[in-house]
């Protein structure tokens, strides 16, 4: 995911009859691999080769970029008037707002559209219309180091109080990061939302209005400041400067007692020989009723007018077999109900079951709001200050809320 590949493969396509010259679809995709051997390029090569065998009249030109580059590259293409036919990226709402995208029901067959996991399909909507097609998903659970927990004589936590008690016991045993709290700029919006949900809050209220400084969220961050950070239970790096990648690396090195993690952490920890367990995120009074869900998105641009060809290709992309192949290759959750059902009972996918169980309880970022990019950026900039010693969580959350209201008023 950190390799800037920028590779292009001219590949073939699936079940349509075109004109004598055929049709070339351009797809820009993100790379989920961490090396050349498991680059997403390999996945797309194999998938499109299979597609081409069924329809020689459609060519698919695939370009794969790292996550560091892909959203910017697509934005530059769109601004230059050279939008691809499809882009598999991190956000969609700005393009939908500018009426640059096909609706889901413009391109997908009814069975394919109906197969999306409901929470993910809903998160792909702008004003009740789906434009974002979920492509890959993950949820969060609490990872804990079994060896460190055994030495400290503590059990996996179910509530905030349990978590604080476990962190204190781990700290007494010299654990470097009893609880790793990554509120650094890399992915602060994720850790923030996970904690908001565990305190029965969130970025928005029940009707979708921003509520960053709600009483529930203020209570959550006051507790974090007083019971974890203020007591030295979050490690030597200030939460506002600790990035998720560094927290994951510290867990894999055996230096972290607990942290919120997604499926990729399993392989990192296993490769380093860390014995870990996973439990539902602790909540204010017991297990959290909600967890963070995250999805990346496939988009279909109108620019080149290839609606039918795009739709036929995407129907193939979202077949159960292909969704399962991608999910298994990258330890991600399938975005369709059919593939989720298969994965939930397959022995080979047993390690992903805790995350699958959480998917139906998950809540996603308010990605359907064009203002979300501004709000997310402000969270990354400010939220670490909310848990600093002597800080006012209410004041910091109020500043983010002001950004949200200003950005939201322009929608």
Coordinates of C-alpha atoms in Angstrom, one line a residue:
X1 CA 0.0 0.0 0.0
X2 CA 3.0 2.3 0.3
X3 CA 4.6 1.4 -3.0
X4 CA 4.3 4.0 -5.8
X5 CA 3.8 1.6 -8.7
X6 CA 2.2 3.6 -11.4
X7 CA 2.1 0.5 -13.6
X8 CA -0.1 0.2 -16.6
X9 CA -1.4 -3.0 -18.2
X10 CA -3.3 -3.1 -21.4
X11 CA -5.7 -6.0 -20.9
X12 CA -8.7 -7.5 -22.4
X13 CA -12.5 -7.5 -21.7
X14 CA -16.2 -9.6 -21.3
X15 CA -19.8 -10.1 -22.7
X16 CA -20.7 -7.3 -25.1
X17 CA -20.7 -6.8 -28.8
X18 CA -19.0 -3.6 -29.9
X19 CA -18.2 -1.9 -33.2
X20 CA -15.4 -3.1 -35.5
X21 CA -12.8 -1.1 -33.6
X22 CA -14.1 -2.2 -30.2
X23 CA -14.2 -0.2 -27.0
X24 CA -11.3 0.6 -24.6
X25 CA -12.3 1.2 -21.0
X26 CA -9.8 3.0 -18.8
X27 CA -9.6 1.9 -15.1
X28 CA -7.5 3.5 -12.4
X29 CA -7.1 1.4 -9.3
X30 CA -5.4 1.5 -5.9
X31 CA -2.7 -0.9 -4.9
X32 CA -3.5 -3.0 -1.8
X33 CA -0.3 -5.0 -1.9
X34 CA 2.9 -4.3 0.1
X35 CA 5.3 -5.7 -2.5
X36 CA 5.6 -6.3 -6.3
X37 CA 4.6 -10.0 -5.7
X38 CA 1.2 -9.1 -4.3
X39 CA 0.5 -5.9 -6.1
X40 CA -3.1 -5.3 -7.1
X41 CA -1.8 -5.2 -10.6
X42 CA -1.6 -9.0 -10.5
X43 CA -5.3 -9.2 -9.4
X44 CA -6.5 -7.0 -12.2
X45 CA -4.3 -8.7 -14.8
X46 CA -5.9 -12.1 -14.0
X47 CA -9.4 -10.7 -13.7
X48 CA -9.4 -8.8 -16.9
X49 CA -7.7 -11.6 -18.8
X50 CA -10.6 -13.8 -17.8
X51 CA -13.0 -11.1 -18.8
X52 CA -11.4 -10.6 -22.2
X53 CA -11.8 -14.3 -23.1
X54 CA -15.6 -13.8 -23.0
X55 CA -15.6 -10.6 -25.1
X56 CA -12.8 -9.7 -27.5
X57 CA -14.6 -6.4 -28.4
X58 CA -13.8 -4.7 -25.1
X59 CA -10.3 -3.8 -24.0
X60 CA -9.6 -2.7 -20.4
X61 CA -6.6 -0.5 -19.8
X62 CA -5.7 -0.7 -16.1
X63 CA -3.4 1.7 -14.3
X64 CA -2.5 0.9 -10.6
X65 CA -1.2 3.6 -8.2
X66 CA -0.2 3.4 -4.6
X67 CA -2.7 4.8 -2.0
X68 CA -0.4 7.7 -1.6
X69 CA -1.0 8.8 -5.2
X70 CA -4.2 7.3 -6.6
X71 CA -6.8 9.9 -5.4
X72 CA -4.5 12.8 -6.6
X73 CA -3.9 11.1 -9.9
X74 CA -7.6 10.7 -10.6
X75 CA -8.3 14.3 -9.5
X76 CA -5.7 15.5 -11.9
X77 CA -7.2 13.5 -14.8
X78 CA -10.6 14.8 -14.1
X79 CA -9.4 18.4 -13.9
X80 CA -7.6 17.9 -17.2
X81 CA -10.8 16.7 -18.9
X82 CA -9.4 13.2 -19.1
X83 CA -11.5 11.3 -16.6
X84 CA -11.1 7.5 -16.7
X85 CA -14.2 5.3 -17.3
X86 CA -13.8 3.9 -13.8
X87 CA -11.7 4.8 -10.7
X88 CA -11.3 2.7 -7.6
X89 CA -10.4 5.2 -5.0
X90 CA -11.0 6.5 -1.5
X91 CA -13.9 9.0 -2.0
X92 CA -16.6 9.7 -4.5
X93 CA -18.9 12.5 -3.2
X94 CA -17.1 15.4 -4.8
X95 CA -17.5 13.8 -8.2
X96 CA -21.1 12.9 -7.6
X97 CA -21.9 16.4 -6.5
X98 CA -20.5 17.7 -9.8
X99 CA -22.7 15.2 -11.7
X100 CA -19.6 13.5 -13.2
X101 CA -20.6 9.9 -12.2
X102 CA -23.1 7.4 -13.3
X103 CA -25.6 6.3 -10.7
X104 CA -25.3 2.7 -9.5
X105 CA -28.5 1.8 -11.2
X106 CA -27.3 3.3 -14.5
X107 CA -24.6 0.7 -14.8
X108 CA -25.2 -2.3 -12.5
X109 CA -27.7 -5.1 -13.1
X110 CA -30.4 -5.3 -10.4
X111 CA -29.0 -8.5 -8.8
X112 CA -25.5 -7.1 -8.5
X113 CA -26.7 -3.8 -7.0
X114 CA -29.0 -5.6 -4.6
X115 CA -26.1 -7.8 -3.4
X116 CA -24.1 -5.0 -1.7
X117 CA -24.0 -5.2 2.1
X118 CA -26.7 -2.7 3.1
X119 CA -24.5 -0.5 5.3
X120 CA -22.0 -0.1 2.5
X121 CA -24.6 0.6 -0.1
X122 CA -26.2 3.3 2.1
X123 CA -22.8 4.9 2.7
X124 CA -22.4 5.2 -1.1
X125 CA -25.4 7.5 -1.4
X126 CA -25.7 11.2 -2.0
X127 CA -29.1 12.6 -1.3
X128 CA -30.6 9.1 -1.4
X129 CA -29.0 8.1 -4.7
X130 CA -26.1 5.6 -4.8
X131 CA -23.0 6.7 -6.7
X132 CA -20.2 5.1 -4.7
X133 CA -19.9 1.4 -5.3
X134 CA -18.2 -0.3 -2.3
X135 CA -15.1 -2.1 -3.4
X136 CA -13.3 -3.3 -0.2
X137 CA -14.3 -3.0 3.4
X138 CA -12.9 -3.5 6.9
X139 CA -14.0 -3.1 10.5
X140 CA -12.1 -2.6 13.7
X141 CA -11.7 -4.8 16.8
X142 CA -9.5 -4.5 19.8
X143 CA -6.3 -6.5 19.5
X144 CA -4.4 -7.5 22.6
X145 CA -1.0 -9.2 23.2
X146 CA -1.8 -12.5 24.9
X147 CA 1.7 -12.8 26.3
X148 CA 1.7 -9.4 27.9
X149 CA -1.8 -9.9 29.3
X150 CA -0.7 -13.2 30.9
X151 CA 2.3 -11.6 32.5
X152 CA 0.1 -8.7 33.9
X153 CA -2.6 -11.2 35.0
X154 CA -5.4 -9.4 33.3
X155 CA -8.3 -10.4 31.0
X156 CA -9.4 -8.9 27.7
X157 CA -11.5 -5.8 28.5
X158 CA -15.2 -5.4 27.8
X159 CA -15.7 -1.8 29.1
X160 CA -13.7 1.4 29.4
X161 CA -13.1 0.7 33.1
X162 CA -11.8 -2.7 32.2
X163 CA -9.5 -1.2 29.6
X164 CA -8.1 1.3 32.0
X165 CA -7.5 -1.3 34.7
X166 CA -5.7 -3.6 32.2
X167 CA -3.6 -0.6 30.9
X168 CA -2.5 0.2 34.5
X169 CA -1.5 -3.5 35.1
X170 CA 0.4 -3.5 31.8
X171 CA 2.2 -0.3 32.7
X172 CA 3.3 -1.7 36.0
X173 CA 4.9 -4.6 34.1
X174 CA 6.9 -2.1 32.0
X175 CA 4.9 -2.5 28.8
X176 CA 5.9 0.4 26.5
X177 CA 2.5 1.1 25.1
X178 CA -0.2 -0.3 27.5
X179 CA -2.8 1.2 25.1
X180 CA -1.7 2.6 21.8
X181 CA -3.8 5.7 20.9
X182 CA -2.9 6.7 17.3
X183 CA -4.4 10.2 16.9
X184 CA -1.6 11.3 14.5
X185 CA -2.3 12.8 11.1
X186 CA -2.2 9.5 9.2
X187 CA -5.5 8.1 10.3
X188 CA -6.7 10.1 13.3
X189 CA -10.3 10.2 11.9
X190 CA -10.5 6.4 12.3
X191 CA -9.4 6.1 15.9
X192 CA -11.5 9.2 16.8
X193 CA -14.7 7.7 15.3
X194 CA -14.0 4.3 17.0
X195 CA -13.8 6.0 20.4
X196 CA -16.9 8.2 19.6
X197 CA -19.0 5.2 18.8
X198 CA -17.8 3.3 21.9
X199 CA -19.1 6.3 23.9
X200 CA -22.5 6.2 22.0
X201 CA -21.6 9.3 20.0
X202 CA -20.3 9.8 16.5
X203 CA -19.5 12.5 13.9
X204 CA -23.2 12.9 13.1
X205 CA -26.5 12.6 14.9
X206 CA -29.4 10.4 13.9
X207 CA -30.6 12.7 11.1
X208 CA -27.1 13.1 9.6
X209 CA -26.2 16.5 11.1
X210 CA -22.7 17.0 12.3
X211 CA -22.5 16.6 16.1
X212 CA -18.7 16.5 16.7
X213 CA -19.0 18.4 20.0
X214 CA -22.0 16.4 21.4
X215 CA -22.1 15.7 25.1
X216 CA -21.3 12.1 24.4
X217 CA -18.2 12.9 22.4
X218 CA -17.0 15.4 25.0
X219 CA -17.4 12.7 27.7
X220 CA -15.4 10.3 25.6
X221 CA -12.4 12.5 25.1
X222 CA -12.5 13.8 28.6
X223 CA -12.2 10.2 29.8
X224 CA -9.4 9.5 27.4
X225 CA -7.5 12.6 28.6
X226 CA -8.0 11.8 32.3
X227 CA -8.0 8.0 32.5
X228 CA -5.4 7.0 29.8
X229 CA -3.3 9.8 28.5
X230 CA -3.0 11.8 31.7
X231 CA -2.0 8.6 33.6
X232 CA 0.8 7.8 31.2
X233 CA -0.9 4.7 29.8
X234 CA -0.6 5.5 26.1
X235 CA 3.1 5.2 25.7
X236 CA 6.1 7.5 25.1
X237 CA 4.8 9.2 22.0
X238 CA 2.0 11.8 22.4
X239 CA -1.2 10.4 20.8
X240 CA -1.4 13.4 18.5
X241 CA 2.0 12.4 17.0
X242 CA 1.5 8.7 16.9
X243 CA 0.5 7.4 13.5
X244 CA -1.5 4.2 12.9
X245 CA 1.3 2.5 10.9
X246 CA 3.8 3.2 13.8
X247 CA 1.3 1.8 16.3
X248 CA 0.8 -1.3 14.3
X249 CA 4.6 -1.8 13.9
X250 CA 5.0 -1.4 17.7
X251 CA 2.3 -4.0 18.3
X252 CA 4.0 -6.4 15.9
X253 CA 7.3 -5.7 17.8
X254 CA 5.6 -6.8 21.0
X255 CA 5.6 -3.3 22.6
X256 CA 1.9 -2.7 22.7
X257 CA -0.6 -4.2 25.1
X258 CA -3.8 -3.2 23.3
X259 CA -4.9 -1.2 20.3
X260 CA -7.8 -0.9 17.8
X261 CA -6.9 -2.7 14.6
X262 CA -8.2 -3.9 11.2
X263 CA -7.5 -7.2 9.5
X264 CA -4.1 -6.4 8.1
X265 CA -2.7 -6.4 11.6
X266 CA -3.2 -10.1 11.9
X267 CA -0.5 -11.0 9.4
X268 CA 1.9 -8.3 10.7
X269 CA 1.6 -9.7 14.2
X270 CA 1.8 -13.4 13.1
X271 CA 4.8 -12.8 10.9
X272 CA 6.6 -11.4 14.0
X273 CA 5.5 -14.2 16.2
X274 CA 3.2 -12.1 18.4
X275 CA 0.5 -14.1 20.1
X276 CA -2.6 -12.0 19.9
X277 CA -6.3 -12.1 20.6
X278 CA -9.2 -10.0 19.3
X279 CA -12.4 -8.9 21.1
X280 CA -15.2 -6.4 20.4
X281 CA -14.2 -2.8 21.1
X282 CA -14.9 -1.9 24.8
X283 CA -17.6 0.6 25.3
X284 CA -18.6 3.0 28.1
X285 CA -20.7 0.4 29.9
X286 CA -19.7 -2.8 28.2
X287 CA -19.0 -4.0 24.7
X288 CA -19.5 -1.2 22.2
X289 CA -22.8 -1.4 20.3
X290 CA -21.2 0.0 17.2
X291 CA -17.9 -0.3 15.5
X292 CA -16.2 1.7 12.7
X293 CA -16.6 0.4 9.2
X294 CA -14.5 1.6 6.3
X295 CA -15.0 1.2 2.6
X296 CA -13.1 2.1 -0.5
X297 CA -15.1 2.9 -3.6
X298 CA -15.4 2.1 -7.3
X299 CA -16.7 5.0 -9.4
X300 CA -18.0 5.1 -12.9
X301 CA -17.5 8.4 -14.8
X302 CA -19.8 9.6 -17.6
X303 CA -17.1 11.4 -19.5
X304 CA -16.5 8.8 -22.2
X305 CA -20.1 7.6 -22.5
X306 CA -19.3 3.9 -22.2
X307 CA -22.2 3.1 -19.8
X308 CA -23.1 -0.3 -21.1
X309 CA -19.6 -1.6 -21.3
X310 CA -18.8 -0.2 -17.8
X311 CA -21.8 -1.9 -16.4
X312 CA -21.0 -5.2 -18.0
X313 CA -17.5 -5.2 -16.8
X314 CA -18.5 -4.1 -13.2
X315 CA -21.1 -6.9 -13.1
X316 CA -18.2 -9.3 -13.7
X317 CA -16.0 -7.5 -11.1
X318 CA -18.7 -8.0 -8.5
X319 CA -19.3 -11.6 -9.1
X320 CA -19.0 -13.7 -5.9
X321 CA -15.9 -15.5 -7.1
X322 CA -14.0 -12.3 -7.9
X323 CA -15.1 -10.5 -4.7
X324 CA -13.9 -13.5 -2.7
X325 CA -10.6 -13.7 -4.5
X326 CA -9.8 -10.1 -3.8
X327 CA -10.9 -10.2 -0.2
X328 CA -8.9 -13.3 0.5
X329 CA -5.8 -12.0 -1.2
X330 CA -5.7 -8.8 0.9
X331 CA -7.4 -9.9 4.2
X332 CA -10.3 -7.5 3.6
X333 CA -14.0 -8.0 4.0
X334 CA -16.3 -8.7 1.0
X335 CA -18.7 -5.9 0.1
X336 CA -21.4 -8.3 -1.2
X337 CA -23.9 -10.3 0.9
X338 CA -23.3 -13.5 -1.2
X339 CA -19.5 -13.4 -0.7
X340 CA -19.9 -12.5 3.0
X341 CA -22.2 -15.5 3.5
X342 CA -19.7 -17.8 1.9
X343 CA -16.8 -16.4 3.8
X344 CA -18.6 -16.6 7.2
X345 CA -18.8 -20.4 6.9
X346 CA -15.5 -21.2 5.1
X347 CA -12.8 -22.8 7.3
X348 CA -10.1 -20.9 5.3
X349 CA -11.6 -17.6 6.3
X350 CA -12.0 -18.3 10.0
X351 CA -9.5 -15.6 11.0
X352 CA -11.7 -12.9 9.4
X353 CA -14.9 -14.0 11.1
X354 CA -14.6 -11.5 14.0
X355 CA -14.4 -8.7 11.5
X356 CA -17.3 -10.1 9.5
X357 CA -19.4 -10.3 12.6
X358 CA -18.8 -6.6 13.2
X359 CA -19.6 -5.5 9.7
X360 CA -23.4 -5.6 10.2
X361 CA -23.0 -3.5 13.3
X362 CA -20.6 -1.0 11.7
X363 CA -21.1 2.7 11.0
X364 CA -19.1 4.4 8.3
X365 CA -17.7 7.9 7.9
X366 CA -20.2 10.4 6.5
X367 CA -18.6 10.0 3.1
X368 CA -21.7 11.0 1.3
X369 CA -21.2 14.6 2.4
X370 CA -18.9 16.6 0.2
X371 CA -17.8 18.4 3.4
X372 CA -16.4 15.3 4.9
X373 CA -12.9 15.8 3.3
X374 CA -12.6 19.2 5.1
X375 CA -13.9 17.8 8.4
X376 CA -11.6 14.7 8.2
X377 CA -8.6 17.0 7.6
X378 CA -9.5 19.2 10.6
X379 CA -9.8 16.1 12.8
X380 CA -6.4 15.0 11.8
X381 CA -5.0 18.4 12.5
X382 CA -6.7 19.0 15.9
X383 CA -7.9 15.9 17.7
X384 CA -4.6 15.1 19.4
X385 CA -4.9 18.4 21.2
X386 CA -8.2 17.2 22.8
X387 CA -6.4 14.6 25.0
X388 CA -3.3 16.6 25.8
X389 CA -2.7 17.4 29.5
X390 CA -4.5 20.5 30.5
X391 CA -6.5 20.6 27.3
X392 CA -10.2 21.2 27.0
X393 CA -11.8 18.4 24.9
X394 CA -15.0 20.5 24.7
X395 CA -13.1 23.4 23.2
X396 CA -11.2 21.3 20.6
X397 CA -14.3 19.4 19.6
X398 CA -16.1 22.7 19.3
X399 CA -13.5 24.0 16.9
X400 CA -13.9 20.9 14.7
X401 CA -17.6 21.3 14.9
X402 CA -17.3 24.9 13.6
X403 CA -15.3 23.6 10.6
X404 CA -18.0 21.0 10.0
X405 CA -20.8 23.4 10.1
X406 CA -19.1 25.9 7.8
X407 CA -18.2 23.2 5.3
X408 CA -21.6 21.6 5.6
X409 CA -23.4 24.9 4.9
X410 CA -21.9 25.0 1.4
X411 CA -23.4 21.6 0.5

